[in-house]
Short mmCIF file of C-alpha atoms (C1' of nucleotides) in Angstrom, two decimals:
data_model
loop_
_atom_site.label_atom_id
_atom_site.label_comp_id
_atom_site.label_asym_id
_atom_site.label_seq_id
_atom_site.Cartn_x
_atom_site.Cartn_y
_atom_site.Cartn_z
CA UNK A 5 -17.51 30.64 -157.31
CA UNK A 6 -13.41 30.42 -158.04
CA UNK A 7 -11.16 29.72 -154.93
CA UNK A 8 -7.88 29.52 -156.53
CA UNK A 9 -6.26 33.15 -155.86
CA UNK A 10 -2.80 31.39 -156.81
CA UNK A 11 -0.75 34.10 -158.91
CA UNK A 12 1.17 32.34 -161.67
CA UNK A 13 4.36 30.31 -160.25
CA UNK A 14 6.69 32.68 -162.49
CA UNK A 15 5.16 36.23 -161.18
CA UNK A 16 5.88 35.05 -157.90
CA UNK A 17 9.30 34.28 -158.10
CA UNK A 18 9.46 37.80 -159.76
CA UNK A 19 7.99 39.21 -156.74
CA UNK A 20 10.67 37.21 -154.56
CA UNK A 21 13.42 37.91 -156.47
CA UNK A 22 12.31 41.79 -157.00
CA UNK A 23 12.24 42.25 -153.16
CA UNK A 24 15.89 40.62 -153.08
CA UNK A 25 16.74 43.68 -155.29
CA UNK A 26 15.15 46.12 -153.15
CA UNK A 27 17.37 44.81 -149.70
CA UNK A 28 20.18 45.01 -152.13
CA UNK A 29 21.16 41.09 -152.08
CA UNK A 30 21.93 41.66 -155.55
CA UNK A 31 23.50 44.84 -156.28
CA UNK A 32 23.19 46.33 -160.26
CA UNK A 33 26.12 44.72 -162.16
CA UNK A 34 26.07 41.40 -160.28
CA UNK A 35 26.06 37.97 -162.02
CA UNK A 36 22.62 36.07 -160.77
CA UNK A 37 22.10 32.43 -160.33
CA UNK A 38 22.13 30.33 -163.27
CA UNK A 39 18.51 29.14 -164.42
CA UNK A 40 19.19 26.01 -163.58
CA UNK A 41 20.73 26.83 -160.12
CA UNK A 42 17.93 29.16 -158.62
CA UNK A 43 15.72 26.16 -160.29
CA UNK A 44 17.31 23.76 -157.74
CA UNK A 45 17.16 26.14 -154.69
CA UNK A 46 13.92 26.62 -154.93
CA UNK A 47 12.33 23.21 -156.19
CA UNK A 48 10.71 24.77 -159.12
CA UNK A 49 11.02 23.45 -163.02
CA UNK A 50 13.92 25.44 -165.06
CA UNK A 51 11.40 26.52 -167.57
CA UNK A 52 9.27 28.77 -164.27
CA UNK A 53 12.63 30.40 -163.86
CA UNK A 54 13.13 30.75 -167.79
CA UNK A 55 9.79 32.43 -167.75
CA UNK A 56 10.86 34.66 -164.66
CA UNK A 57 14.28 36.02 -166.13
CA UNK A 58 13.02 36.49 -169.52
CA UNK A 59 10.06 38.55 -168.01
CA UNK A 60 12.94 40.47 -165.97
CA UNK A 61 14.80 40.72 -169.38
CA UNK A 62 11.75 42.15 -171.03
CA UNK A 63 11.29 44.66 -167.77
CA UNK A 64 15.22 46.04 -168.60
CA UNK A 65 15.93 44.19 -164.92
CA UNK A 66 18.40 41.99 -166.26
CA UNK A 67 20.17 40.59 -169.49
CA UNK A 68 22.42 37.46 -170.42
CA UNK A 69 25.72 36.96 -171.81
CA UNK A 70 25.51 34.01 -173.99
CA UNK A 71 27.48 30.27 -172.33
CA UNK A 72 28.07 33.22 -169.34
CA UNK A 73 25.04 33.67 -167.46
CA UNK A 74 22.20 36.38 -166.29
CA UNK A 75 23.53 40.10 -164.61
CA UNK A 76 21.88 42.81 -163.44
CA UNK A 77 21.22 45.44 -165.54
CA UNK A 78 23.50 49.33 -164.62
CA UNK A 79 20.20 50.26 -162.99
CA UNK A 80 18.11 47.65 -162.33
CA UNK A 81 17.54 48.75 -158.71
CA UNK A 82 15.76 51.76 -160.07
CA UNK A 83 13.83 49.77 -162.42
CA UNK A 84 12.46 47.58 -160.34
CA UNK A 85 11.59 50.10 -158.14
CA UNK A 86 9.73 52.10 -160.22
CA UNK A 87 8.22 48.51 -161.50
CA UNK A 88 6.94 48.18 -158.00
CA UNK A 89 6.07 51.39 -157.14
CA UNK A 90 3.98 51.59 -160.27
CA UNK A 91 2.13 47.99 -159.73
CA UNK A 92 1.55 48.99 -155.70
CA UNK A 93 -0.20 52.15 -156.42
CA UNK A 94 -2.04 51.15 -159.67
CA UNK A 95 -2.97 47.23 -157.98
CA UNK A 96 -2.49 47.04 -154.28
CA UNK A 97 -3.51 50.55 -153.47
CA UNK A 98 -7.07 50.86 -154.70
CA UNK A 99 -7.83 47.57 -152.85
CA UNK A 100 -6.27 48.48 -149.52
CA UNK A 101 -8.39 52.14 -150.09
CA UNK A 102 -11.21 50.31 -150.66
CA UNK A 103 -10.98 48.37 -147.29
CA UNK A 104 -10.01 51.04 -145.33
CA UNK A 105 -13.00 53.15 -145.88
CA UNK A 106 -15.41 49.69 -145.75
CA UNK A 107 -13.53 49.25 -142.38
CA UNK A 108 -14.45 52.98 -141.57
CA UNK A 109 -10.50 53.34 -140.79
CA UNK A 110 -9.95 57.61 -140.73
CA UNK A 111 -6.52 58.36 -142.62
CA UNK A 112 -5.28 60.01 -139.77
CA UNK A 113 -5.57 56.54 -138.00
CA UNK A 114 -3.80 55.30 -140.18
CA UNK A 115 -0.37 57.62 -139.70
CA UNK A 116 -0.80 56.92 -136.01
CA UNK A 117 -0.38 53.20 -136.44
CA UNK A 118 2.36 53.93 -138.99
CA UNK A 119 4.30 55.74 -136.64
CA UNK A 120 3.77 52.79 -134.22
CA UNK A 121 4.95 50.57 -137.01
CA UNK A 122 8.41 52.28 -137.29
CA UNK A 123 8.84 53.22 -133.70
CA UNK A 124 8.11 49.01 -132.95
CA UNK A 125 11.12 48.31 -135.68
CA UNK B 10 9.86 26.86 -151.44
CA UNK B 11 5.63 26.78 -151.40
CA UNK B 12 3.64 28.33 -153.97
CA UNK B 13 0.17 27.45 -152.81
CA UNK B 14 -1.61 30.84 -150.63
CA UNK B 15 -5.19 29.31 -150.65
CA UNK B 16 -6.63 30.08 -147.66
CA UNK B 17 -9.45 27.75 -146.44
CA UNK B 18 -12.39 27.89 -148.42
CA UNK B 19 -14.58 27.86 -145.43
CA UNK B 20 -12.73 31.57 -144.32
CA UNK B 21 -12.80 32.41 -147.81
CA UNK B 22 -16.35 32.18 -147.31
CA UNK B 23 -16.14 34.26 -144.15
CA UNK B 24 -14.85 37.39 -145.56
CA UNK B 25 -17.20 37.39 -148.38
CA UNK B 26 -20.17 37.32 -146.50
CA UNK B 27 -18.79 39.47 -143.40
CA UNK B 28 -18.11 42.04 -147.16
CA UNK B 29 -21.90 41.36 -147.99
CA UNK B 30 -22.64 42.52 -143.91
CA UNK B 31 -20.00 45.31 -144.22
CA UNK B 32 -21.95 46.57 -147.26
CA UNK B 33 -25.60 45.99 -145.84
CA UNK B 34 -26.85 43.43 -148.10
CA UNK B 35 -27.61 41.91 -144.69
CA UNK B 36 -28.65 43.17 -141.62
CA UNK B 37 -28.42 42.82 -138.11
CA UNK B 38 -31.61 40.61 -137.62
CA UNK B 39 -32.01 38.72 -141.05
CA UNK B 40 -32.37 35.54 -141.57
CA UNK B 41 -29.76 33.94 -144.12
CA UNK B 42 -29.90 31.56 -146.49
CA UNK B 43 -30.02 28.22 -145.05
CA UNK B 44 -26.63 25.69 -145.19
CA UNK B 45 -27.96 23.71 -148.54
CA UNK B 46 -28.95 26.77 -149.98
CA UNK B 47 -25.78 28.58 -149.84
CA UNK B 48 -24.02 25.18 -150.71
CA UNK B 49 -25.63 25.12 -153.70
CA UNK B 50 -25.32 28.57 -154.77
CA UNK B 51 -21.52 28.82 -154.73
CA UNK B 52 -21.34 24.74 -155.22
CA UNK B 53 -19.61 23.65 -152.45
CA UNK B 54 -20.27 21.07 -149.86
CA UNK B 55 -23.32 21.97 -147.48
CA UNK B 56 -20.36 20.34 -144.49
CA UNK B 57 -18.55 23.78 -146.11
CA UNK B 58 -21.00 26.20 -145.56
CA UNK B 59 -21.18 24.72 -141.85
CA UNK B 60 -17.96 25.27 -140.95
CA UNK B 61 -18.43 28.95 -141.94
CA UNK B 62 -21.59 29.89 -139.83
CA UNK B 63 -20.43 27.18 -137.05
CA UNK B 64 -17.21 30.10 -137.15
CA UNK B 65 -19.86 32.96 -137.55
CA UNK B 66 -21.57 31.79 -134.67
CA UNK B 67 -18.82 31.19 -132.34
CA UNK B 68 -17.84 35.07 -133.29
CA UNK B 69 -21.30 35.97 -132.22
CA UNK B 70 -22.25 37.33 -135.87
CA UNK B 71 -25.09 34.62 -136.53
CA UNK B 72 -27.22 32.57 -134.27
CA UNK B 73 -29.48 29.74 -135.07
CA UNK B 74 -33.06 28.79 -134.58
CA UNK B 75 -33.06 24.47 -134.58
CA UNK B 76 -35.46 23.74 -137.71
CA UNK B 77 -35.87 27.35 -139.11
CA UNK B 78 -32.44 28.78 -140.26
CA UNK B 79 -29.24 31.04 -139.37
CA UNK B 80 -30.03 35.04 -138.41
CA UNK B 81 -27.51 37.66 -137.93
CA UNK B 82 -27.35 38.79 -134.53
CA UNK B 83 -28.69 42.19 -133.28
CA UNK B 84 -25.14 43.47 -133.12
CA UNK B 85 -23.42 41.62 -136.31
CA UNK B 86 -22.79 44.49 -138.54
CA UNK B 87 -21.02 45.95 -135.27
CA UNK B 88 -18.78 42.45 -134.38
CA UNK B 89 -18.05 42.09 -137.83
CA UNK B 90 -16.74 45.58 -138.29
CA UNK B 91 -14.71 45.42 -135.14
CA UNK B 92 -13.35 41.89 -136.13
CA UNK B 93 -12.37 42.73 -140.11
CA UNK B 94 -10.50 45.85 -138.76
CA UNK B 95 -8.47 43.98 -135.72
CA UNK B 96 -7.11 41.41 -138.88
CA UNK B 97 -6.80 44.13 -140.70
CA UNK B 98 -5.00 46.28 -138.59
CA UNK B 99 -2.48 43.20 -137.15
CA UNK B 100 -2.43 40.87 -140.38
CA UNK B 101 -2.54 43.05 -143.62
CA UNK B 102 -1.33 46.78 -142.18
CA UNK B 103 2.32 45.65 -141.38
CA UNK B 104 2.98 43.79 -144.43
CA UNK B 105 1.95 47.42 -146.49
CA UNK B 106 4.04 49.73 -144.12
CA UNK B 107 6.77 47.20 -144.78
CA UNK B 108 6.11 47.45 -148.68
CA UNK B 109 5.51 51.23 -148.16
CA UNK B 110 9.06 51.56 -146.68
CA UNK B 111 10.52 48.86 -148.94
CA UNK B 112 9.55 51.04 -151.94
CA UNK B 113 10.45 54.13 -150.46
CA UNK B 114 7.10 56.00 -150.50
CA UNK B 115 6.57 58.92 -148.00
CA UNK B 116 3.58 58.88 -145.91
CA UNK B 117 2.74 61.74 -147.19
CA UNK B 118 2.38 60.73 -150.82
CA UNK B 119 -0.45 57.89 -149.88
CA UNK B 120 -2.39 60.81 -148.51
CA UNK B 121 -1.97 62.69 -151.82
CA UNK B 122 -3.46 59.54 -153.44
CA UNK B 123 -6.03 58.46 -151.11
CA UNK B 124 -7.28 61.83 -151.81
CA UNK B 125 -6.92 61.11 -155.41
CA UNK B 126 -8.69 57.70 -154.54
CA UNK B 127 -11.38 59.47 -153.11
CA UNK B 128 -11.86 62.30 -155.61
CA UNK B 129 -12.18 59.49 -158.77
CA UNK B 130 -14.80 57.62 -156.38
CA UNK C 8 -42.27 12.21 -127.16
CA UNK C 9 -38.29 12.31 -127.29
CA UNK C 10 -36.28 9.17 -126.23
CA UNK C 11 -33.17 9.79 -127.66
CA UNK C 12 -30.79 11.35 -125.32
CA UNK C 13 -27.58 10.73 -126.86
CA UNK C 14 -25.07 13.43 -126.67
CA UNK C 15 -22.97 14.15 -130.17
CA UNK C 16 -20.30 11.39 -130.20
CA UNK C 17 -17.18 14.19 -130.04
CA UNK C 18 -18.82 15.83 -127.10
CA UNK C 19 -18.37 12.50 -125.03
CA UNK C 20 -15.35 11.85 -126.29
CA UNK C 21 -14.32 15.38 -125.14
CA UNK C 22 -15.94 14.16 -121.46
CA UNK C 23 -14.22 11.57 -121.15
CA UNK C 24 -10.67 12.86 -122.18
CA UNK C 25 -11.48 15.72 -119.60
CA UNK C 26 -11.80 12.96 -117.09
CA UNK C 27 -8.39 11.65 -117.96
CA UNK C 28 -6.72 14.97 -117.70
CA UNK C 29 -8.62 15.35 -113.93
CA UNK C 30 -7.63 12.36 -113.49
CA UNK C 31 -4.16 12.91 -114.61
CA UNK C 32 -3.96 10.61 -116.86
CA UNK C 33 -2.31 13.51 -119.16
CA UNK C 34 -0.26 16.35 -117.57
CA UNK C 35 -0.06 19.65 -118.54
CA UNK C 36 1.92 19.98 -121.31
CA UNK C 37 1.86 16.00 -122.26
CA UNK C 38 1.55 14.98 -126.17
CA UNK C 39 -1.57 13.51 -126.39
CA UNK C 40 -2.75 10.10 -129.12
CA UNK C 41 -3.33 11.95 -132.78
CA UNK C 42 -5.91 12.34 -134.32
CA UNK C 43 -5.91 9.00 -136.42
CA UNK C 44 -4.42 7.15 -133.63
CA UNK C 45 -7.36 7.78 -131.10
CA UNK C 46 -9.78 7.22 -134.23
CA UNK C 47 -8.55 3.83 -134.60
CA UNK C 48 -8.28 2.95 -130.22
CA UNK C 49 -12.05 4.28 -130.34
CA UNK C 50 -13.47 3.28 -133.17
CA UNK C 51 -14.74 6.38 -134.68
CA UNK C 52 -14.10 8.78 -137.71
CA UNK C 53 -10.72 10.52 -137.74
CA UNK C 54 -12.90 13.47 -138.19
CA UNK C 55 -15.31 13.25 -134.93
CA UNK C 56 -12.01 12.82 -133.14
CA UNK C 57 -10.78 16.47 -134.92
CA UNK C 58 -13.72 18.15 -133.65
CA UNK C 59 -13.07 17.25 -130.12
CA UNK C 60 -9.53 18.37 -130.23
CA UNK C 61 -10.54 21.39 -132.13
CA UNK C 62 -13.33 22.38 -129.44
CA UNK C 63 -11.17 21.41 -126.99
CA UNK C 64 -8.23 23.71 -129.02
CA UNK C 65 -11.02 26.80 -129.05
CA UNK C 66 -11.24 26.38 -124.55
CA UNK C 67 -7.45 26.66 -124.80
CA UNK C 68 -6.85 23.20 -123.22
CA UNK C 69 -5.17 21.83 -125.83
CA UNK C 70 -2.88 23.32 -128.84
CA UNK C 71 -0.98 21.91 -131.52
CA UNK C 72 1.83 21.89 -133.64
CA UNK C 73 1.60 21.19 -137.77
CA UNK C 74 3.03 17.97 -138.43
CA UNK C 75 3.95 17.07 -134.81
CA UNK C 76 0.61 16.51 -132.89
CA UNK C 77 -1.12 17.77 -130.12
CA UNK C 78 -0.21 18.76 -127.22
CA UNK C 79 -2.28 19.78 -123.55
CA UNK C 80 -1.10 23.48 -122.99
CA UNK C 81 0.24 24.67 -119.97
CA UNK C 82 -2.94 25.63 -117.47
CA UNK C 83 -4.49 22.63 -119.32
CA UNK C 84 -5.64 20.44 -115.80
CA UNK C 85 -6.42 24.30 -114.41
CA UNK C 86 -8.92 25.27 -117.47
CA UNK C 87 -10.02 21.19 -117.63
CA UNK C 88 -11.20 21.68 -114.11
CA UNK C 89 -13.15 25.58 -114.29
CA UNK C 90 -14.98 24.10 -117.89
CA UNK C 91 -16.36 20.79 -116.13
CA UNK C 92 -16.93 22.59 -112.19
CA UNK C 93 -19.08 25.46 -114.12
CA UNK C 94 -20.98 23.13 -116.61
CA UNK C 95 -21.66 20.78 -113.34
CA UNK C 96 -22.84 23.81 -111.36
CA UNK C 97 -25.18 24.90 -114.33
CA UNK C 98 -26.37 22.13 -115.85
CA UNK C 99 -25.90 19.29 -113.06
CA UNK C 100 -26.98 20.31 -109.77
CA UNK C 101 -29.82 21.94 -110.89
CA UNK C 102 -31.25 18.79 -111.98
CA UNK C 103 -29.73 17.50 -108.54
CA UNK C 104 -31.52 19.85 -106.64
CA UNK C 105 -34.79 19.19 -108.23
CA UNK C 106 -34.90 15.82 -107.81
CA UNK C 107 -33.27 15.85 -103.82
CA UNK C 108 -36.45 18.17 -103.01
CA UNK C 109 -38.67 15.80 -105.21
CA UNK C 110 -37.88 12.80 -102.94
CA UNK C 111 -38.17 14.66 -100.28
CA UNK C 112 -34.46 14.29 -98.92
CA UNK C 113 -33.45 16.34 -96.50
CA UNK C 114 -29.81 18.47 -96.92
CA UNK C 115 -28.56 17.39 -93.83
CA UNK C 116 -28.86 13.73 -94.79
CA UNK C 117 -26.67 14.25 -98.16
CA UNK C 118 -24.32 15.32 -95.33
CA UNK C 119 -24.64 11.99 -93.85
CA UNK C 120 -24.54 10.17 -97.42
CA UNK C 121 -21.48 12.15 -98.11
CA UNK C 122 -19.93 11.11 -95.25
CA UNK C 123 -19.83 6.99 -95.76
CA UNK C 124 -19.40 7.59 -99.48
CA UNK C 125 -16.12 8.93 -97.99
CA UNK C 126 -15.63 6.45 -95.98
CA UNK C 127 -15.97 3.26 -98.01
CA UNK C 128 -13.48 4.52 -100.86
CA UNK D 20 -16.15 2.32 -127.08
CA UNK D 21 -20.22 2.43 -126.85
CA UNK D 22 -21.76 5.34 -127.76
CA UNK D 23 -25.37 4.36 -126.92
CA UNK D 24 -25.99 5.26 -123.06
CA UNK D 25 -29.75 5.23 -123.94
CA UNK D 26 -32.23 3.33 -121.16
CA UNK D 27 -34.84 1.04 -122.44
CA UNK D 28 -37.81 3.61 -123.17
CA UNK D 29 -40.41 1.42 -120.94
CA UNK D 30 -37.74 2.27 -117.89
CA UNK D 31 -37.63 6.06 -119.45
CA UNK D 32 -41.41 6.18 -119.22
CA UNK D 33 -41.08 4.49 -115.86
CA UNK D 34 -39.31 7.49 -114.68
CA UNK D 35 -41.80 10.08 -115.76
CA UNK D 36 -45.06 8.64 -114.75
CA UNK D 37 -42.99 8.34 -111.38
CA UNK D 38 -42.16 11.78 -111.67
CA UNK D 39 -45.81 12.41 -111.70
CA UNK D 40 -47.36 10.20 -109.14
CA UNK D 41 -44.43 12.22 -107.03
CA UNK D 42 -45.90 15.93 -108.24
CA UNK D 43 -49.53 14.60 -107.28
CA UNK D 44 -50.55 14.51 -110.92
CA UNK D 45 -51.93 10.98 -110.28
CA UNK D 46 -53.39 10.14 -106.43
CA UNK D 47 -53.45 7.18 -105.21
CA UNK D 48 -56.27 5.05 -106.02
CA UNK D 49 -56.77 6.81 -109.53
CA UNK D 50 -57.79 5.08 -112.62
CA UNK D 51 -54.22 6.31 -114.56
CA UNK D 52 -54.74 5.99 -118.79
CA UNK D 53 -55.01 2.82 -120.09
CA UNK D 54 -51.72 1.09 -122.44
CA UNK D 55 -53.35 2.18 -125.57
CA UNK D 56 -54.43 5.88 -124.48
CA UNK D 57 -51.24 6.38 -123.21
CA UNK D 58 -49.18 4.73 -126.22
CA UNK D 59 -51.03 7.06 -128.72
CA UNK D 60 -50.11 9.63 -126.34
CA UNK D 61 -46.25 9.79 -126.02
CA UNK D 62 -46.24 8.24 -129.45
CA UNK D 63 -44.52 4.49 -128.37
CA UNK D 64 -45.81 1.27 -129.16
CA UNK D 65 -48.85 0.05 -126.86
CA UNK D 66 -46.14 -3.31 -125.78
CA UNK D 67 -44.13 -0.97 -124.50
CA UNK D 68 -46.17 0.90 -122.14
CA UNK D 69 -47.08 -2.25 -121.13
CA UNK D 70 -43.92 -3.42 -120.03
CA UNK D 71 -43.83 -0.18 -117.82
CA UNK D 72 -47.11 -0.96 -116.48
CA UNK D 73 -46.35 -4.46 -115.94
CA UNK D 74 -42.87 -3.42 -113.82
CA UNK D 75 -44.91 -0.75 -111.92
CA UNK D 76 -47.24 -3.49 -110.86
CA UNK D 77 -44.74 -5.84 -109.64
CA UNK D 78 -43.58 -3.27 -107.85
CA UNK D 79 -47.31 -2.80 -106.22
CA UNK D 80 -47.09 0.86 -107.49
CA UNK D 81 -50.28 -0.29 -109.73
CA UNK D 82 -52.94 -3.25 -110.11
CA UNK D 83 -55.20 -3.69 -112.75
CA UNK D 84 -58.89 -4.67 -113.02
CA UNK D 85 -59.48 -7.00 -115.71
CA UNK D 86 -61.76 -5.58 -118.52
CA UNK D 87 -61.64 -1.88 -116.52
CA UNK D 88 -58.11 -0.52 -116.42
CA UNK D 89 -55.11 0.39 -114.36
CA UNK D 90 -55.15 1.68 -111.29
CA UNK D 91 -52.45 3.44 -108.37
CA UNK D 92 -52.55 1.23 -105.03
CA UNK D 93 -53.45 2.86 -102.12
CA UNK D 94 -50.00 3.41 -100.92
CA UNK D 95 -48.45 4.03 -104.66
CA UNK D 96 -47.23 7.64 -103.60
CA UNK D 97 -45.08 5.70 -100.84
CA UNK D 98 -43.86 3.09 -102.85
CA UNK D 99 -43.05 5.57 -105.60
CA UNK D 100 -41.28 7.57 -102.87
CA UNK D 101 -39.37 4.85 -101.77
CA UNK D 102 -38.47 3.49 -105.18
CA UNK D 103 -36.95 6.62 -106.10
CA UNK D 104 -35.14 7.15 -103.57
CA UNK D 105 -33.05 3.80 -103.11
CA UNK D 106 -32.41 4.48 -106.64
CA UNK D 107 -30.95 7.88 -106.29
CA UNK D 108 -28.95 6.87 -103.44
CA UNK D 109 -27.95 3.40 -104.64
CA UNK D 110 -27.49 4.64 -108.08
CA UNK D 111 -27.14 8.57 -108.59
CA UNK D 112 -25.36 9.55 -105.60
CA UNK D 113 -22.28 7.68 -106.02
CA UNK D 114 -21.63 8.99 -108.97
CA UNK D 115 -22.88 12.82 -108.18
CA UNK D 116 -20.20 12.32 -105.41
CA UNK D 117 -17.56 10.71 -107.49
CA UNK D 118 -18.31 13.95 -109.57
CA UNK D 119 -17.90 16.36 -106.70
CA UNK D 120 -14.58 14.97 -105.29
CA UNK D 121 -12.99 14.58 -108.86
CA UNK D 122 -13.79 18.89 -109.49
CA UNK D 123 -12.63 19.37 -105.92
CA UNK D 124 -15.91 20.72 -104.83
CA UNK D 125 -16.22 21.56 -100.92
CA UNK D 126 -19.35 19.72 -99.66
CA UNK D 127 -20.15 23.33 -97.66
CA UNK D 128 -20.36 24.94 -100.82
CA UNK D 129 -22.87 22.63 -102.15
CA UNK D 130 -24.87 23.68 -99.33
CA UNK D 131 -23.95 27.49 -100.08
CA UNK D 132 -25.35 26.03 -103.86
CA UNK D 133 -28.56 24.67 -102.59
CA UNK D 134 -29.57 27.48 -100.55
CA UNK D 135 -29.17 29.78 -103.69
CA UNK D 136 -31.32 27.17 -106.16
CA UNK D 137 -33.98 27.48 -103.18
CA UNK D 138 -34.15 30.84 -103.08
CA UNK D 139 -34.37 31.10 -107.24
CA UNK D 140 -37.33 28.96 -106.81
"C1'" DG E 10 4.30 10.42 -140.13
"C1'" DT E 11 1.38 14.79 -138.49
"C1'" DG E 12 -2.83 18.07 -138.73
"C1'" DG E 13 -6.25 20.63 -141.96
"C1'" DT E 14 -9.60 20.77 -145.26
"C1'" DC E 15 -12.98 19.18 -148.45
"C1'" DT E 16 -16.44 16.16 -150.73
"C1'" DA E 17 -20.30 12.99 -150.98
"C1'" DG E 18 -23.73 11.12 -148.80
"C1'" DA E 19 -26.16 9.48 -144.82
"C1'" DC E 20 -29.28 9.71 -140.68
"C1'" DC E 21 -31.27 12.24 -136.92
"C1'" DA E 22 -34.22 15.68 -134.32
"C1'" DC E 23 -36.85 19.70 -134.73
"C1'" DC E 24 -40.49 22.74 -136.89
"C1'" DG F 6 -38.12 22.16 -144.88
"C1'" DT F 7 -34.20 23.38 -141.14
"C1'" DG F 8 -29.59 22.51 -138.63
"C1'" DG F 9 -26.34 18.85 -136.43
"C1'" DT F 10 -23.64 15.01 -136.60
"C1'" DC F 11 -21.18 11.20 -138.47
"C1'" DT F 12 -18.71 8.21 -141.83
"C1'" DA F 13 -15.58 7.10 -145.58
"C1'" DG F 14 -12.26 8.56 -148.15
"C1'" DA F 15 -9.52 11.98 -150.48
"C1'" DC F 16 -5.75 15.52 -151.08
"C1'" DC F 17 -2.70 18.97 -149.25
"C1'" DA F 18 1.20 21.20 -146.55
"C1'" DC F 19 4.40 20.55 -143.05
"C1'" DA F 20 8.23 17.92 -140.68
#
DNA sequence: GTGGTCTAGACCACC
DNA sequence: GTGGTCTAGACCACA
């Protein structure tokens, strides 16, 4: 049996740093922490956030101006949107499906604690 | 920053066999398979295993006969259901309403793919 | 025949805290020794001393904080009190009862018993 | 801190063949089982019943006849009364009271207790 | 430093 | 065989 769930270090600073774009702490255009920087904040080795901003690079999130540093990208809020969107539906979704109909949960239970959700916010 | 998620392995342990009661591989009644048994079969320490149906027990989902073995209780499928949906409903249904809103999805769309969900099942 | 009627360890070590907190010996509220602390005063496994102060955590006498210690909660004395009166009442007097009407002692001379026990302390 | 509370087993047995002379199970005068009868019985070495019949005796409970067996006096029921009951009041009763004043138990409602256990009975 | 978990291995009572 | 308890010692996250 295999009890280590851990996602890679690097996906999960993604993650972080996605959601960052998503409450619009970084707005499309802006200049991000340097590599080395974020590194610091976050205790982590330069290379995990190499790995991270390349990955973002790759994902049309963000590119680098050489000696300058990494920006966003003109619509990198939209990307990664659509980035997450895309991995909720096609990852998370099936699994939380899955549990609500092994937890017998009806669908219309579910927009009833929605509502409660947003009402409680 | 902390990177490590693992829960116990004891609880990990816990949802996978309150799954195998969910499912009916067990039923209210049966005996299980004894601490060493179980130890062995997903290799981990029998002092593991114990801290998993000690948990069980105190739930009222298994019982114990001294010298014979663990049973699930007459009402276990029913306690186990109840208890999955409560952490369901208070641990993992906020943070997906808060994903749900952070991505911008309409309520209305997850019912156009849980029907999808459904359909493809 | 059975001549070994020693309780588990952490269940008289749980006793005889209770009896401290009755005696108020610890308030409500008070840190109490941690866990390696009281396993070195009593001589025991750090671990037999975290099973008392986790059953004792599960009757909601005592709760604690990560990295600080534990701590007796609020109704601590009040819950210390109802645990030990109903176990006495259930498991004590029965035994009490039997024997009194064994020997042949009549309930008005407890009375009397009672009475100079009172008196001498 | 001593975890062993145990009595010596020759005072344990003590107890229980006391228990029975006080049910009637053995009248006085009766021949009672002899040390090795008994031993094999409750599964204790045959020394050790001796010891218990050797402390009933001093305590003219029993006397032997050489070559015959053991036997209750003619007043063992008495004695045995007796015994038992300086020993609950000498030794049990201070600290069943000790008990009752530290959980704030009203002496009327052990009486209000009693009269319940007698009518369970 | 704190608590929390896990392993390895032991001994016990019960069936 | 079963569960129940205990020890010794380890590693982790948190503060």
């Amino acid at each position: 049996m295999e009890f280590n769930f851990n996602k890679a270090i690097y996906l999960q600073i993604t993650d972080l740093f996605c959601d960052e774009i998503l409450v619009k702490k970084w707005n499309n255009g802006d200049r991000i922490p340097s590599v080395r920087e974020l590194a610091i904040n976050i205790e982590v080795n330069p290379n995990t956030v190499m790995r991270t901003y390349s990955y973002l690079q790759e994902k049309g999130i963000v590119y680098n101006k050489r000696g300058i540093g990494y920006f966003l990208t003109d619509d990198a809020f939209e990307k990664t949107l659509k980035m997450r969107k895309e991995e909720f539906i096609k990852q998370d979704l099936p699994v939380i499906f899955k549990t609500v109909k092994l937890l017998d949960i009806n669908f219309d239970d579910l927009k009833t604690l929605y509502n409660e959700f947003e009402s409680n916010k």
